[in-house]
Structures are given as structure tokens and as C-alpha cells.
Amino acid sequence: VARGQLGRLGLVDPSDGGWVVVPRELDHWLEPDAARALGHAPTGAGKQPIRTTHPTERATRLAALVELSFHGEAPRLTRLHGVEAVACLVPQVARFLLDEPARQREELDRLHRLVEAVPCYRLERPRSLSRLAETASLVLELLRSGGDEV
């Protein structure tokens, strides 16, 4: 993970051995149906910026990693381990130099340390927003557990 960054999050490995997240964006760009499902009135036909509920510059403890997958009819949360957990993160790593084996090894080692320390899950749900409340309940249960098995 180049300089501790993964996707739109800045991940930092502090000296106490834990992982924290530092948000880099204040707005989420949502399609009109997603904005409506979250209680916002769409302002147009395309994506619109929705301000995060609690934007912060402070680091927050990373309780769990969740990969979103659009499969099946019922929302389901499955714990991932080992290579399967690392495999869900590899596509999220932004690589600018692909021909440096030592750098690639360093990134994979960092991802492996991350999934050893932080539980990783796959959240499967239908693409339709009709089961959004059920999906949110699964995620809230996971957060209440502190990232432990749900």
C-alpha cells in the first residue's frame, strides 16, 4: 500500500500496532436513487455531492474492512481470511510503478499485515436499493461488535 494509502482512505500503521483511517474526501457522489434512499432530495439527473455526516481530519480506528459485492437477493456478510482477504484489497491499491518487484512485495506484505490485524468481510447485496435497510442493519451490527464475528 503505497505510503499507507488505499483507495480514498489514508491508512496509517501507528506504533501501537493498530490501524487507523484518515478520510481524504468530505463529499460522497451519489446517484439520485441512492441519495433518495438515504433521505436526500436529488438536485438533478446525475450524481450529486452529499457531505459526509461527520467529516473529520482526525484518525479513526479501523474496526473492519468490508468489500461490497452485488450478488444474490438477500444481504449477507461473510468473514474473509488469508489470501481471500488480501485478494479483495489488491484491486484497491493504486500502483504507479508496476515494474518494481521489491515495491510490489512491500505492498503485499503490508496488505497481509493489515488483514491479519483487522477483520475483513464481504458484504453481498442486490444492486437494487430495495434491501438497503437490511444491508445497513448488517453493517451496524458489525460496527457494534467492534469488527468481531457477527
Tab-separated table of C-alpha atoms in Angstrom:
chain	number	residue	atom	x	y	z
A	1	VAL	CA	0.000	0.000	0.000
A	2	ALA	CA	1.978	2.957	-1.307
A	3	ARG	CA	2.716	5.321	1.585
A	4	GLY	CA	-0.111	3.781	3.534
A	5	GLN	CA	-2.884	4.764	1.093
A	6	LEU	CA	-5.710	2.526	-0.039
A	7	GLY	CA	-8.437	3.864	-2.306
A	8	ARG	CA	-9.844	7.124	-0.970
A	9	LEU	CA	-8.631	6.408	2.547
A	10	GLY	CA	-5.256	7.093	4.083
A	11	LEU	CA	-4.279	4.099	6.187
A	12	VAL	CA	-1.611	4.563	8.817
A	13	ASP	CA	0.127	1.857	10.802
A	14	PRO	CA	0.828	3.571	14.150
A	15	SER	CA	3.476	2.433	16.614
A	16	ASP	CA	0.921	0.747	18.906
A	17	GLY	CA	0.285	-1.849	16.204
A	18	GLY	CA	-3.258	-0.764	15.374
A	19	TRP	CA	-4.613	0.593	12.106
A	20	VAL	CA	-6.408	3.903	11.747
A	21	VAL	CA	-8.236	5.599	8.862
A	22	VAL	CA	-7.856	9.226	7.851
A	23	PRO	CA	-10.608	10.360	5.427
A	24	ARG	CA	-9.404	12.272	2.379
A	25	GLU	CA	-12.802	13.279	0.977
A	26	LEU	CA	-15.640	15.235	2.540
A	27	ASP	CA	-18.268	14.538	-0.133
A	28	HIS	CA	-19.712	11.292	-1.447
A	29	TRP	CA	-21.002	11.445	-5.038
A	30	LEU	CA	-24.333	9.613	-5.197
A	31	GLU	CA	-26.758	8.713	-7.960
A	32	PRO	CA	-30.284	10.148	-7.454
A	33	ASP	CA	-31.798	6.806	-6.309
A	34	ALA	CA	-29.039	6.323	-3.724
A	35	ALA	CA	-29.474	9.912	-2.465
A	36	ARG	CA	-33.245	9.353	-2.086
A	37	ALA	CA	-32.679	6.052	-0.254
A	38	LEU	CA	-30.547	7.935	2.283
A	39	GLY	CA	-33.143	10.681	2.752
A	40	HIS	CA	-31.660	13.373	0.489
A	41	ALA	CA	-33.611	15.160	-2.253
A	42	PRO	CA	-31.830	14.750	-5.612
A	43	THR	CA	-30.977	18.033	-7.310
A	44	GLY	CA	-30.619	16.628	-10.823
A	45	ALA	CA	-30.393	13.552	-13.009
A	46	GLY	CA	-26.704	12.818	-12.427
A	47	LYS	CA	-24.536	12.194	-9.398
A	48	GLN	CA	-24.601	14.835	-6.693
A	49	PRO	CA	-22.223	15.560	-3.814
A	50	ILE	CA	-23.530	14.637	-0.358
A	51	ARG	CA	-21.480	15.937	2.577
A	52	THR	CA	-20.372	13.212	4.977
A	53	THR	CA	-22.250	13.195	8.256
A	54	HIS	CA	-19.178	13.750	10.401
A	55	PRO	CA	-16.251	14.974	8.321
A	56	THR	CA	-13.091	14.823	10.355
A	57	GLU	CA	-9.406	15.288	9.950
A	58	ARG	CA	-8.737	13.030	12.925
A	59	ALA	CA	-7.756	9.426	12.532
A	60	THR	CA	-10.365	6.802	13.430
A	61	ARG	CA	-9.644	3.216	14.494
A	62	LEU	CA	-10.272	0.786	11.655
A	63	ALA	CA	-12.711	-1.803	13.059
A	64	ALA	CA	-13.174	-3.868	9.888
A	65	LEU	CA	-12.632	-3.895	6.140
A	66	VAL	CA	-15.748	-4.525	4.065
A	67	GLU	CA	-15.730	-5.406	0.356
A	68	LEU	CA	-19.027	-4.645	-1.384
A	69	SER	CA	-20.274	-7.215	-3.878
A	70	PHE	CA	-23.534	-7.047	-5.839
A	71	HIS	CA	-24.703	-10.672	-5.811
A	72	GLY	CA	-27.718	-12.574	-4.598
A	73	GLU	CA	-31.124	-11.463	-3.394
A	74	ALA	CA	-30.569	-11.275	0.371
A	75	PRO	CA	-27.832	-9.182	2.003
A	76	ARG	CA	-25.096	-11.353	3.527
A	77	LEU	CA	-21.881	-10.601	5.413
A	78	THR	CA	-19.087	-13.199	5.197
A	79	ARG	CA	-15.749	-13.122	7.048
A	80	LEU	CA	-12.712	-13.447	4.765
A	81	HIS	CA	-9.350	-14.860	5.826
A	82	GLY	CA	-5.804	-15.070	4.484
A	83	VAL	CA	-5.304	-14.901	0.736
A	84	GLU	CA	-9.018	-14.305	0.105
A	85	ALA	CA	-8.918	-11.218	2.358
A	86	VAL	CA	-5.756	-9.887	0.687
A	87	ALA	CA	-7.232	-10.601	-2.759
A	88	CYS	CA	-10.188	-8.308	-2.089
A	89	LEU	CA	-7.771	-5.447	-1.282
A	90	VAL	CA	-5.265	-5.842	-4.121
A	91	PRO	CA	-7.526	-4.177	-6.760
A	92	GLN	CA	-7.918	-1.180	-4.415
A	93	VAL	CA	-4.197	-0.408	-4.291
A	94	ALA	CA	-3.173	2.407	-6.627
A	95	ARG	CA	0.090	1.396	-8.277
A	96	PHE	CA	2.077	3.898	-10.240
A	97	LEU	CA	5.160	1.742	-10.765
A	98	LEU	CA	4.380	-1.823	-11.758
A	99	ASP	CA	7.884	-2.972	-12.626
A	100	GLU	CA	9.472	-2.814	-9.171
A	101	PRO	CA	9.303	-6.304	-7.601
A	102	ALA	CA	10.637	-5.083	-4.243
A	103	ARG	CA	7.933	-2.398	-4.036
A	104	GLN	CA	5.213	-4.886	-5.010
A	105	ARG	CA	6.444	-7.302	-2.322
A	106	GLU	CA	6.400	-4.477	0.246
A	107	GLU	CA	2.798	-3.595	-0.715
A	108	LEU	CA	1.660	-7.231	-0.476
A	109	ASP	CA	3.392	-7.635	2.895
A	110	ARG	CA	1.640	-4.510	4.172
A	111	LEU	CA	-1.751	-5.782	2.946
A	112	HIS	CA	-1.073	-9.112	4.653
A	113	ARG	CA	-0.261	-7.349	7.947
A	114	LEU	CA	-3.448	-5.303	7.549
A	115	VAL	CA	-5.749	-8.330	7.118
A	116	GLU	CA	-4.019	-10.137	9.986
A	117	ALA	CA	-4.777	-7.206	12.303
A	118	VAL	CA	-8.178	-6.061	11.000
A	119	PRO	CA	-11.109	-8.404	10.233
A	120	CYS	CA	-12.108	-8.438	6.574
A	121	TYR	CA	-15.629	-9.127	5.290
A	122	ARG	CA	-17.500	-9.395	2.001
A	123	LEU	CA	-20.892	-7.693	2.021
A	124	GLU	CA	-23.100	-9.184	-0.677
A	125	ARG	CA	-26.332	-7.435	-1.573
A	126	PRO	CA	-28.597	-6.968	-4.577
A	127	ARG	CA	-27.817	-3.963	-6.774
A	128	SER	CA	-31.355	-2.728	-6.090
A	129	LEU	CA	-31.755	-0.429	-3.099
A	130	SER	CA	-34.920	-2.251	-2.025
A	131	ARG	CA	-32.985	-4.088	0.717
A	132	LEU	CA	-30.819	-1.169	1.810
A	133	ALA	CA	-32.252	-1.101	5.359
A	134	GLU	CA	-31.461	-4.806	5.824
A	135	THR	CA	-27.968	-4.246	4.457
A	136	ALA	CA	-27.411	-1.277	6.775
A	137	SER	CA	-28.516	-3.413	9.745
A	138	LEU	CA	-25.799	-5.963	8.943
A	139	VAL	CA	-23.154	-3.236	8.788
A	140	LEU	CA	-24.392	-1.614	12.018
A	141	GLU	CA	-24.258	-4.991	13.773
A	142	LEU	CA	-20.684	-5.401	12.570
A	143	LEU	CA	-19.757	-1.917	13.849
A	144	ARG	CA	-21.394	-2.556	17.224
A	145	SER	CA	-19.342	-5.732	17.558
A	146	GLY	CA	-16.151	-3.727	17.025
A	147	GLY	CA	-15.377	-5.709	13.865
A	148	ASP	CA	-15.602	-9.102	15.542
A	149	GLU	CA	-17.560	-12.000	14.084
A	150	VAL	CA	-21.243	-11.194	13.504
